[in-house]
XYZ file of C-alpha atoms in Angstrom:
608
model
C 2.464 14.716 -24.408
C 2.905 11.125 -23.957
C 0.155 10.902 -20.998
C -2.100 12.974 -22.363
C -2.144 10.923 -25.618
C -2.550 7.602 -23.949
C -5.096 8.664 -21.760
C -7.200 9.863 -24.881
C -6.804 6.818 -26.780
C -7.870 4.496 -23.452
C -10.279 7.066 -23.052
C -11.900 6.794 -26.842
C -11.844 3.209 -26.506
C -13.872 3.161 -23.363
C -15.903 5.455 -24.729
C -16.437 3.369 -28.675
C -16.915 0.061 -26.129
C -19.966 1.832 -24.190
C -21.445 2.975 -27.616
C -21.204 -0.270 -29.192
C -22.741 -1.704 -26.076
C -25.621 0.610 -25.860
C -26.647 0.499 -29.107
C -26.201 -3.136 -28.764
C -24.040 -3.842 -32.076
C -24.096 -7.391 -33.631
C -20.361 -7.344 -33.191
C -20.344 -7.784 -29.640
C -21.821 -10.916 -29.645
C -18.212 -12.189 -30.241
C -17.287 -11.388 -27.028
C -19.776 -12.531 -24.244
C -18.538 -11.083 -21.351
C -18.079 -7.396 -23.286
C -22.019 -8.190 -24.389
C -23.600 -8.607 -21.198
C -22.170 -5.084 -20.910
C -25.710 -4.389 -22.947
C -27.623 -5.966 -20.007
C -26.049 -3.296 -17.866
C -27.012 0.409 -18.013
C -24.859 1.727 -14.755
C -21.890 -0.193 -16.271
C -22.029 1.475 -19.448
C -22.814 5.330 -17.728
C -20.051 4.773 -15.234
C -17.281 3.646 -17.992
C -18.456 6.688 -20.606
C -17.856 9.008 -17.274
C -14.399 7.888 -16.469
C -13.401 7.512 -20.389
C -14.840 11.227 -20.784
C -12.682 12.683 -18.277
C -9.199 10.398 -19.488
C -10.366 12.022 -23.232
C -10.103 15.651 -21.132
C -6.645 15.553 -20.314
C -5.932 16.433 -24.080
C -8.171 19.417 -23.965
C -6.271 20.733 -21.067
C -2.834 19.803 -22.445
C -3.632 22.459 -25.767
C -5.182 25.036 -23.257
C -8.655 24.948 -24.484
C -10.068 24.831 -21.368
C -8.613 26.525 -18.287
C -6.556 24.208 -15.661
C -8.801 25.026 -12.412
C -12.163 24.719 -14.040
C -10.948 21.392 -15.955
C -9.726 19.663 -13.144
C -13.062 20.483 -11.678
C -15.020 18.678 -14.341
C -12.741 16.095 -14.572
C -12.952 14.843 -10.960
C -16.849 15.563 -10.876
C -17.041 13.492 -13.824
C -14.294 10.642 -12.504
C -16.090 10.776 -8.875
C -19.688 9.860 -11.056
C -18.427 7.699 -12.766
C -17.375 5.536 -9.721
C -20.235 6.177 -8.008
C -22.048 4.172 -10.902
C -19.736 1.611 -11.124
C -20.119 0.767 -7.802
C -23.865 0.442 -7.869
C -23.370 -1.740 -10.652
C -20.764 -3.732 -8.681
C -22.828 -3.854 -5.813
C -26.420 -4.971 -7.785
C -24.252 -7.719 -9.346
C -23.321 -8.832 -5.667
C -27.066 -9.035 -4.694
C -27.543 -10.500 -7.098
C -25.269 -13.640 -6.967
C -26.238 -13.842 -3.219
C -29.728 -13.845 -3.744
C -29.314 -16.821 -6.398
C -27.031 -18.814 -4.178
C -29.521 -18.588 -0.756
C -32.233 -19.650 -3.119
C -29.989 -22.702 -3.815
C -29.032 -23.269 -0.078
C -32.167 -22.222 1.743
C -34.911 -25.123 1.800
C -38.240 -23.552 0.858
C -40.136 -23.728 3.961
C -38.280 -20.985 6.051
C -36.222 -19.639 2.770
C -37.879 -16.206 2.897
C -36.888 -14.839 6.108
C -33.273 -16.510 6.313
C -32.532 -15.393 2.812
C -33.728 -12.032 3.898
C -32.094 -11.267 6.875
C -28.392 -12.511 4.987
C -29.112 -10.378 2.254
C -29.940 -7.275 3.939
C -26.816 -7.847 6.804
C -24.362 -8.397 3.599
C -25.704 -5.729 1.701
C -25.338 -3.491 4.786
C -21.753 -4.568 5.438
C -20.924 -4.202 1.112
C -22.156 -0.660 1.335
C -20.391 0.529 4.817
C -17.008 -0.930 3.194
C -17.699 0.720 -0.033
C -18.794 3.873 1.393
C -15.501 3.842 3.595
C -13.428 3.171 0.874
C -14.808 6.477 -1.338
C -14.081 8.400 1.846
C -10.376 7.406 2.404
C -10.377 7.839 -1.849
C -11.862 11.187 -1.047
C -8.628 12.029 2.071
C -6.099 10.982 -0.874
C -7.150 12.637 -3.557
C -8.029 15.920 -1.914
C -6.132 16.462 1.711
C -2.874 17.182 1.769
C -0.541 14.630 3.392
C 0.628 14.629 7.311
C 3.345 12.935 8.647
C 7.647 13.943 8.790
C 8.776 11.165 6.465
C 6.398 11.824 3.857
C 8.115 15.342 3.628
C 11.141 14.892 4.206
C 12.097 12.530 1.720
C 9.383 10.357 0.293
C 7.332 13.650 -1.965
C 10.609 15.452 -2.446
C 12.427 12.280 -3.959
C 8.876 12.111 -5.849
C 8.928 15.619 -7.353
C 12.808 15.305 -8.361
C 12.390 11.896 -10.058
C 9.518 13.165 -12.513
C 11.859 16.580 -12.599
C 8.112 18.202 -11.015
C 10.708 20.580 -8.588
C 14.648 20.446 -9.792
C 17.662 20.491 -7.867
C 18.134 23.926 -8.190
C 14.974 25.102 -6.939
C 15.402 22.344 -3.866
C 18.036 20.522 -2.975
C 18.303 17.689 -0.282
C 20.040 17.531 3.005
C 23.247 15.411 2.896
C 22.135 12.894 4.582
C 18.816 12.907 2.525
C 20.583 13.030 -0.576
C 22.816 10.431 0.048
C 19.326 8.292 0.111
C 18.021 9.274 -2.592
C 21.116 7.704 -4.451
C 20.833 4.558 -2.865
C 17.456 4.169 -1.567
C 14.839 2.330 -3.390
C 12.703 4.437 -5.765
C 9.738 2.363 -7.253
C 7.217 3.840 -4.551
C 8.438 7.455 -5.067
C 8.319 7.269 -8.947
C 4.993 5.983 -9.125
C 3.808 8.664 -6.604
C 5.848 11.337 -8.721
C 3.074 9.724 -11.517
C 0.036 10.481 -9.809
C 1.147 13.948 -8.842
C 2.491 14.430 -12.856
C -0.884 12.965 -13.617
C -3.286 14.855 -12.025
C -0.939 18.003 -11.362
C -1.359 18.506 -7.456
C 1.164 17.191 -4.916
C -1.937 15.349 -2.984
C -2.649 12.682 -5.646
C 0.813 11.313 -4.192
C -1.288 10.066 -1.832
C -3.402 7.801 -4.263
C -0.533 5.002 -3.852
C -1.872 3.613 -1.001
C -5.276 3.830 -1.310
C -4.647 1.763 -4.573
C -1.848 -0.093 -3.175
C -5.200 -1.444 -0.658
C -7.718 -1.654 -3.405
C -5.221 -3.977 -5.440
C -4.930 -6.605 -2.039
C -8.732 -6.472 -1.859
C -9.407 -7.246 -5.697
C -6.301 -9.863 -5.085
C -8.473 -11.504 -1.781
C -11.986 -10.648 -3.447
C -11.093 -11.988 -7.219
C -8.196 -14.967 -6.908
C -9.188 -16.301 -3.469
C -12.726 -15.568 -3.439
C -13.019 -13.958 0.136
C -16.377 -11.613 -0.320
C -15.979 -7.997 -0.909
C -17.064 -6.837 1.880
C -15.246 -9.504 3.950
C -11.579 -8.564 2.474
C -12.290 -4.505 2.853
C -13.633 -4.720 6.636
C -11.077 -6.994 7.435
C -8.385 -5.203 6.475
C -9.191 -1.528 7.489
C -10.212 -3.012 10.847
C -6.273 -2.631 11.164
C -5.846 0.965 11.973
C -2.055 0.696 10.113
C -3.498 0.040 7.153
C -6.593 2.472 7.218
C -4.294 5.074 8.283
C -1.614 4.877 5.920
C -4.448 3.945 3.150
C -4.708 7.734 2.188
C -0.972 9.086 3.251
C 1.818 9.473 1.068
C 4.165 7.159 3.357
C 5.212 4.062 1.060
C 5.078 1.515 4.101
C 1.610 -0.135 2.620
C 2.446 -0.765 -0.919
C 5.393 -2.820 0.118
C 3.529 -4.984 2.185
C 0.651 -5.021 0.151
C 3.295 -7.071 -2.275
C 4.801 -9.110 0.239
C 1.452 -10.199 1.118
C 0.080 -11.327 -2.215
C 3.530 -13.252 -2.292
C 3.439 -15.034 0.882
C -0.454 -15.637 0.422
C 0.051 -16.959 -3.356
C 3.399 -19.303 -1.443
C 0.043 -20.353 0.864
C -1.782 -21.524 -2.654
C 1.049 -23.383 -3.839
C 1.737 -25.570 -1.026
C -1.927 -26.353 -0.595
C -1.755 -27.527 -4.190
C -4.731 -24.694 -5.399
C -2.824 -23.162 -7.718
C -0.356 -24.618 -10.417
C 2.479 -22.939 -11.189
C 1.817 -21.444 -14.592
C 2.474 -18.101 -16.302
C -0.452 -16.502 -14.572
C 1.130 -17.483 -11.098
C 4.297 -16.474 -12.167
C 3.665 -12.742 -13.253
C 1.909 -12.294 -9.811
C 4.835 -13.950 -7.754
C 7.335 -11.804 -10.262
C 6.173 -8.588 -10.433
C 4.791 -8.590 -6.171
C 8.646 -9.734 -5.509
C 10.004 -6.968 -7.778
C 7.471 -4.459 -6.473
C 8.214 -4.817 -3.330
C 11.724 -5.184 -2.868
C 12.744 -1.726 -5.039
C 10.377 -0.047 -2.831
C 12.007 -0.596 0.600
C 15.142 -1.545 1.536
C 13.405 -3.773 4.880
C 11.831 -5.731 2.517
C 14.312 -7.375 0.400
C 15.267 -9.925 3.086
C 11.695 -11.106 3.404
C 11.034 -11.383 -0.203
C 14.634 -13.530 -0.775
C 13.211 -15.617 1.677
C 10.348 -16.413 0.241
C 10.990 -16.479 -2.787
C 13.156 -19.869 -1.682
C 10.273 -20.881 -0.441
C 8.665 -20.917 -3.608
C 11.856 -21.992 -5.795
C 11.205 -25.919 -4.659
C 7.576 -25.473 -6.366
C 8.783 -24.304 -9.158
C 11.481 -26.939 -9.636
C 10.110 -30.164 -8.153
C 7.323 -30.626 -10.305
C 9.651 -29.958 -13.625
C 12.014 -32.765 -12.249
C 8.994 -35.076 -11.963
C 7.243 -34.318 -15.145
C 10.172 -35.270 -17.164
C 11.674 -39.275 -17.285
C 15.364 -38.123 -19.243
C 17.563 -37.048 -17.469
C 18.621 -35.013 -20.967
C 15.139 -33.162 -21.341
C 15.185 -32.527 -17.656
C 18.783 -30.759 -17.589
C 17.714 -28.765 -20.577
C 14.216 -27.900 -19.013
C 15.685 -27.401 -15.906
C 18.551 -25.209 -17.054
C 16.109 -22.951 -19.336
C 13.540 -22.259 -15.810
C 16.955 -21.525 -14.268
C 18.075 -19.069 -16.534
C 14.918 -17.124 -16.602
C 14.938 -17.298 -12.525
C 18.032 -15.957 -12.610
C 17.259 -13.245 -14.816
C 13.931 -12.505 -12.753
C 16.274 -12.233 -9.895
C 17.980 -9.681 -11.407
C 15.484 -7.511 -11.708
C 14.073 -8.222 -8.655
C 17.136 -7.261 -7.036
C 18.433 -4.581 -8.807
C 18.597 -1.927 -6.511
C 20.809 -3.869 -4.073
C 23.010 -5.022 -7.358
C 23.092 -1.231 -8.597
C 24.295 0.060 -4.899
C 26.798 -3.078 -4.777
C 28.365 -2.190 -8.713
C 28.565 1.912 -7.418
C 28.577 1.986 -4.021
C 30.179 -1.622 -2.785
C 27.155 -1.320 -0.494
C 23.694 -3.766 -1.254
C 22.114 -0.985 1.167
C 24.162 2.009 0.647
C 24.052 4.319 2.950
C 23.271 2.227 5.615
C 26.044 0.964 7.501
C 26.715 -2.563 6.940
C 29.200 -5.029 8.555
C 29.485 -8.444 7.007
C 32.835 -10.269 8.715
C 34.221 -7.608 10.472
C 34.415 -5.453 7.602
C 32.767 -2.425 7.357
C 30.710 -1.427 4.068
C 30.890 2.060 2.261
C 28.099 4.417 4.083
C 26.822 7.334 4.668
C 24.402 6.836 7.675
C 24.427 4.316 10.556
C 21.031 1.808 11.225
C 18.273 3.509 13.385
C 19.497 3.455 17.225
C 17.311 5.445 19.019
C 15.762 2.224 21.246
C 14.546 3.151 24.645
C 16.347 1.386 27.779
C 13.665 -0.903 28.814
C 12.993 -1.930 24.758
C 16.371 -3.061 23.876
C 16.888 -5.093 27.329
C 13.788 -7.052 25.923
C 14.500 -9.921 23.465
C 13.327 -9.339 20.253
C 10.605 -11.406 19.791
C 9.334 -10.360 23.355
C 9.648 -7.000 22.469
C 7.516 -7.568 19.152
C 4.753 -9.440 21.246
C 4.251 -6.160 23.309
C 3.902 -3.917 20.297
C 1.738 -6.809 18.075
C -0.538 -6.788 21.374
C -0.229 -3.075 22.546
C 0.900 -3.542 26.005
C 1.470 -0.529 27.380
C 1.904 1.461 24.293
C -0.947 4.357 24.213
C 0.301 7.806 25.117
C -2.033 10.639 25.783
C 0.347 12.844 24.098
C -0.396 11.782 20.621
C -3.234 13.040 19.289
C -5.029 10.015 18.942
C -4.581 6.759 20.116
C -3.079 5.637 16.748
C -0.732 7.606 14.325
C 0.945 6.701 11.282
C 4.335 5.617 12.954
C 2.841 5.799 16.362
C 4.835 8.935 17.057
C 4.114 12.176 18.107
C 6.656 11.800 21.250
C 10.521 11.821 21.068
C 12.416 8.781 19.897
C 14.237 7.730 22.584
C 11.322 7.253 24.555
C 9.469 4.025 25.852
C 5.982 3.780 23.456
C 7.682 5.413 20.576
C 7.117 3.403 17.786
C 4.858 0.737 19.969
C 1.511 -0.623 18.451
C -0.596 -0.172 15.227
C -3.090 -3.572 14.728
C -5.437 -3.441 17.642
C -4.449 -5.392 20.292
C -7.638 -6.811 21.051
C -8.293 -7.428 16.986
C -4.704 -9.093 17.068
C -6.311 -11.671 19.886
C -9.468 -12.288 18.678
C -7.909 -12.956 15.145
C -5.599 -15.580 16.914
C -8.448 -17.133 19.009
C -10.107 -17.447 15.521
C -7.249 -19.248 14.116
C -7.253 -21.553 16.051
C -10.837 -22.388 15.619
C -10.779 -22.562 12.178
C -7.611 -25.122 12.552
C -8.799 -27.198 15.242
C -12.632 -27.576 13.415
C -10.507 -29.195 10.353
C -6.685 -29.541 10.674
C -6.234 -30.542 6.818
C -4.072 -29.992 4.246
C -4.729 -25.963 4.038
C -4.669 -25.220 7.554
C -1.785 -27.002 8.530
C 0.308 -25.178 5.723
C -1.137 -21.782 7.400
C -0.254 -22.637 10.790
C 3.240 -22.992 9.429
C 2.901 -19.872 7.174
C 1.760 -18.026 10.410
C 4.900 -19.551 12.399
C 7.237 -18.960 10.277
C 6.380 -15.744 9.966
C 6.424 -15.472 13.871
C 9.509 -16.831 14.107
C 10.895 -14.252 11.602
C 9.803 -10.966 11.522
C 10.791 -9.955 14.921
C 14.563 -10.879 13.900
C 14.413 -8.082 11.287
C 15.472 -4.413 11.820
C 13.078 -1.922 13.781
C 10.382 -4.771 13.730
C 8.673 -3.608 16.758
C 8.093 -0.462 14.544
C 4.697 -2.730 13.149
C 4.083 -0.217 9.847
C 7.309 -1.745 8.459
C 6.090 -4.779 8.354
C 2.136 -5.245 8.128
C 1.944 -8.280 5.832
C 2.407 -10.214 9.693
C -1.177 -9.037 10.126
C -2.491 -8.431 6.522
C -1.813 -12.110 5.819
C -3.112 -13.206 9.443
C -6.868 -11.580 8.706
C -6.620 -12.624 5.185
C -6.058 -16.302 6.106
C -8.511 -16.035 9.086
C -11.495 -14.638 5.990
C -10.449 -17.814 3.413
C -10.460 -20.542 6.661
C -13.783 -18.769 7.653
C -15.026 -18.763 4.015
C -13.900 -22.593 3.392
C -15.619 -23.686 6.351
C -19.173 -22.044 5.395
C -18.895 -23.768 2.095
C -18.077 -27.262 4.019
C -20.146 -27.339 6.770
C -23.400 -24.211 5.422
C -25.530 -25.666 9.294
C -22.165 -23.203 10.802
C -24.051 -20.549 12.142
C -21.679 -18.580 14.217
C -18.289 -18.931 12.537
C -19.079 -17.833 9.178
C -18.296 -14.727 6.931
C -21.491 -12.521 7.667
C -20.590 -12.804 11.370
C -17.078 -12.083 10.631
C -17.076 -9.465 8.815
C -20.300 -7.699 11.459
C -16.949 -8.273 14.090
C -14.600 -6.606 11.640
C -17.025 -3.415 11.459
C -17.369 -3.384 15.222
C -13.730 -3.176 15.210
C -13.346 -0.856 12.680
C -16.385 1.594 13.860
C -14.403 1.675 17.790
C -10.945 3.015 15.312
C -13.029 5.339 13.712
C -14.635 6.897 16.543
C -11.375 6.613 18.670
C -9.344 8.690 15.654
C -12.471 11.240 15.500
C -12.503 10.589 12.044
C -9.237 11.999 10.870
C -8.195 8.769 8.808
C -11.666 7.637 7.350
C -13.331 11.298 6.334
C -11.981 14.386 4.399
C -11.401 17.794 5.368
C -10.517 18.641 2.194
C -7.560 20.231 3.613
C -5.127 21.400 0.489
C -1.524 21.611 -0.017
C -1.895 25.620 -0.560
C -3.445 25.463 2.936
C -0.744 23.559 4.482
C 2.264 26.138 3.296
C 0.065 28.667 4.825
C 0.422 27.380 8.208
C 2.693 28.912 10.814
C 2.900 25.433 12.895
C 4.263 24.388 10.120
C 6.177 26.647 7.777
C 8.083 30.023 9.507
C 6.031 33.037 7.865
C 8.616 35.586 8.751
C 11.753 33.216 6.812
C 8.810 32.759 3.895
C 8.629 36.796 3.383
C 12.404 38.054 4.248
C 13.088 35.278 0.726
C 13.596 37.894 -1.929
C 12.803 36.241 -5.746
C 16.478 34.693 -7.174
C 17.851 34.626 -4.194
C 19.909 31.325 -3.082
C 18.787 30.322 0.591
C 19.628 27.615 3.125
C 17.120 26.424 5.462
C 18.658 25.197 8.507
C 16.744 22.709 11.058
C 13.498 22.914 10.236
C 13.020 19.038 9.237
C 10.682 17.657 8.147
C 9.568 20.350 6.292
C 12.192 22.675 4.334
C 10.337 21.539 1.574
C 7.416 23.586 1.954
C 9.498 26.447 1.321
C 10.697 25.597 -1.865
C 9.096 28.434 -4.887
C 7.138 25.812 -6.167
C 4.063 26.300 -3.657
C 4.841 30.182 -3.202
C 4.401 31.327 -6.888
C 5.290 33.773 -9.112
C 8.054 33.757 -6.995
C 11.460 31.736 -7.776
C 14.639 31.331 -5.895
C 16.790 28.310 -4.859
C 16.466 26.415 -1.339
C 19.063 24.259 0.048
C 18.045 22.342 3.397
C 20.066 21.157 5.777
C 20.083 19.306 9.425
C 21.239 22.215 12.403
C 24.600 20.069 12.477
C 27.829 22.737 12.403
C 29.848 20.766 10.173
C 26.893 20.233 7.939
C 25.829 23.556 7.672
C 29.378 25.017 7.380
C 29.773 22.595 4.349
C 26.537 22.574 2.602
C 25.206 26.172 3.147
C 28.649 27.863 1.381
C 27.707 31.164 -0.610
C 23.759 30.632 0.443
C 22.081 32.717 3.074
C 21.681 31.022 5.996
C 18.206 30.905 7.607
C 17.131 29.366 11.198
């Protein structure tokens, strides 16, 4: 009831704000930047759309309407409303370029300058946006691919929001044994979009937002154009794969990479730490470290990084040594209990489990921590002889890593070939992107090494320096923000050096973001379109394939019956009743291991 309710009320308000603004009421002169809503037709069309169909869920949560039809009108309605939005969005961009070339542009060859900027920029704004409502299109509507998503990451989903219960699914015992101690954040807020919107593909609709929140972060706080931040980033095939997939690598870098980027801000001295800085540096450190356990190093480090910032200036701004113990002691305190939260997944598995990262096996000193599982080991020969920062190098640069085997050139966790081989794992940003973003870096620093670019030559070595040294790093979708922040960097150098020297004509973000498509376009075509354009493919089509899901186990289930499904990872979960209504019975999965099987599948019927 809860979500139904506040979707109403946010949906009548929406709704009341649009009136107002149509009929133009006195009233909203109080406000100016509600008023120029009034100015703005699209705007007002596009908000009543998506408030209409947040006021719907009500009527389907009393059963007025049916559930199939509804959701039909709901998305029509949502995908209109949008579609307006972004017209408006997109006239408003025209606009503001149109009245800054007028100021640049001297008036004897303004006309056809200002022409031939607007119309590549316009071009470029509607490719990205169009590209973006595709990929919004693949994760609302196609059903997910990839093992880890169903192994673990929609199962933990649909037990956390109590969507499918134990009894109708339970775990392996490995896989259980994570879900205890593995972070959660990413799986409960993709339990939310499939409790929202009642189908197991919105689960999907994390990432695409996770990527739509980094490009409002780039387009709104450091000013990089629209169309600059979207082409930019989903000329990186990780991210414009996983941008639509229910695996929870992007969101977690998406964090860590408004962190390191909003560290960049604060040491160039263009942002003051103040409560606005401070809710984006705490909630992008808590985000991101209960959402994977690979990330909790990185965000410790930064974060002291950013604890001198924070400090420093307190010390200074105070002259007694009394008022700066007590001010001092106060910021520490509420650090300390920002840490807390921050870290509370490691604390939680430390107070139950004695293990920060239960199950993961962990030695510190010798001594070995309570766990379940031991670290990844499945390293090919001629990977683990290489050191590890060589060994990163070849997969940042894609040396060697293509196999014809896969599908495409790229997958989601470059896989599609057994673990213990060479190229498993290999690759993910585009080798040749990769070096013509690093050529461009050191452009942009060498044209003016000030201030801001010396701070992100050190922001890109450090990060050099470290991310190899972390666990699996080779494996590049664990760890993105190395080339999020890179391109994001690259676009506010490129923008800064328009702005100070506007006679640039090759280096500048029109041209950059024309290379960014190019790049993009080759993935696209390359992929045959998998990652960038919907087959509308549903979940009730998935279960019904025999690749995937054993027909013949399916029908011998008779309804109550207790089952165990034994080696058929990463999928068991397909079988569960939920997707094979009106019938119900119980599924237990488990890995083809004897002892496992011998324990876990007692008084079940075993099925192979």
């Amino acid at each position: 009831m809860l979500i139904p309710l506040v979707s109403f009320l946010l949906g009548f308000v929406l709704l009341g704000l649009s009136f107002l603004s149509y009929t133009n009421h006195p009233s909203l002169k109080r406000f100016p930047s509600v008023y120029q809503l009034t100015i703005q037709p699209l705007l007002m069309a596009g908000i009543s759309c998506i408030a209409i169909t947040l006021m719907l869920g009500m009527v389907g949560y009393f059963g007025y309407i049916a559930a199939t039809p509804l959701r039909t009108i709901r998305i029509a309605l949502g995908i209109i409303g949008i579609f307006l939005l972004s017209i408006s969005f997109l006239r408003k961009i025209n606009f503001k370029m149109n009245r800054q070339l007028n100021l640049l542009n001297p008036p004897g060859n303004h006309l056809l300058s200002m022409g031939s900027v607007v119309k590549i920029t316009m071009v470029l704004t509607i490719l990205s946006t169009l590209v973006l409502t595709s990929i919004f299109l693949i994760s609302f509507f196609d059903a997910n691919y990839g093992g880890d998503a169903f192994m673990y990451h929609i199962p933990f989903a649909a037990r956390i929001w109590g969507i499918i219960s134990p009894e109708q699914f339970t775990f392996e015992k490995n896989i259980e044994h994570r879900f205890l101690g593995f972070p959660l954040l990413a799986n409960w807020l993709q339990g939310f979009f499939w409790n929202t919107f009642q189908r197991p593909e919105a689960t999907n609709l994390l990432c695409y937002f996770s990527l739509l929140t980094f490009i409002a972060y780039l387009t709104f706080y450091i000013k990089i154009p629209f169309y600059l931040a979207s082409l930019s980033l989903l000329a990186i095939p990780m991210v414009h794969m996983h941008a639509a997939r229910s695996y929870i690598d992007l969101p977690g870098n998406v964090c860590i990479s408004i962190l390191i980027l909003t560290t960049y801000f604060l040491y160039t001295n263009k942002v003051k730490f103040n409560k606005q800085t401070a809710i984006i540096i705490f909630i992008s450190s808590a985000t991101a470290a209960n959402m994977k356990f690979q990330l909790i190093p990185v965000v410790f480090l930064i974060l002291c990084f950013i604890l001198p910032k924070i400090i420093l200036p307190l010390w200074k701004a105070y002259r007694h040594d009394q008022d700066r113990l007590t001010k001092l002691s106060k910021t520490l305190f509420v650090c300390f209990l920002a840490s807390f939260i921050i870290f509370l997944t490691p604390i939680k598995n430390t107070i139950i489990y004695a293990n920060p990262f239960y199950p993961v096996k962990v030695e510190i000193a010798g001594i070995v921590l309570n766990h379940n599982e031991a670290p990844p080991d499945f390293m090919h020969e001629n990977i683990r002889k290489l050191p590890r920062h060589l060994r990163w190098g070849r997969s940042v640069l894609e040396i060697d890593v293509f196999d014809s085997r896969r599908p495409w050139p790229w997958t989601l966790g470059m896989d599609f070939i057994s673990w213990d081989e060479e190229r498993f794992g290999l690759g993910g940003y585009f080798g040749g992107y990769v070096i013509f973003n690093l050529l461009l870096f050191v452009y942009l620093c060498w044209q003016n090494f000030d201030l801001e670019s010396r701070v992100a030559a050190i922001i890109m070595g450090l990060m050099t320096l470290f991310t190899p040294l972390l666990p699996q790093a080779y494996e590049l979708r664990y760890y993105m923000y190395w080339m999020m922040v890179f391109v994001s960097l690259n676009c506010y150098l490129t923008c800064r050096l328009a702005k100070q020297k506007p006679s640039q004509k090759l280096i500048n973000p029109r041209n950059l973001g024309l290379v960014a498509a190019v790049f993009m376009v080759i993935f696209i075509t390359k992929t045959r379109y998998f990652f960038t354009i919907p087959e509308f493919a549903s979940f009730d089509e998935q279960v019904k394939r025999t690749d995937i899901i054993d027909q013949d186990i399916l029908r011998s289930i008779k309804d109550g019956e207790k089952v165990c499904i034994v080696g058929k990872a990463p999928h068991p979960f397909l079988y569960t009743s939920y997707f094979h209504p009106p019938y119900e019975y119980s599924v237990k999965a488990e890995f083809d291991v004897p002892e496992f099987v011998e324990e876990g599948c007692k008084g079940r019927r075993i099925l192979r």
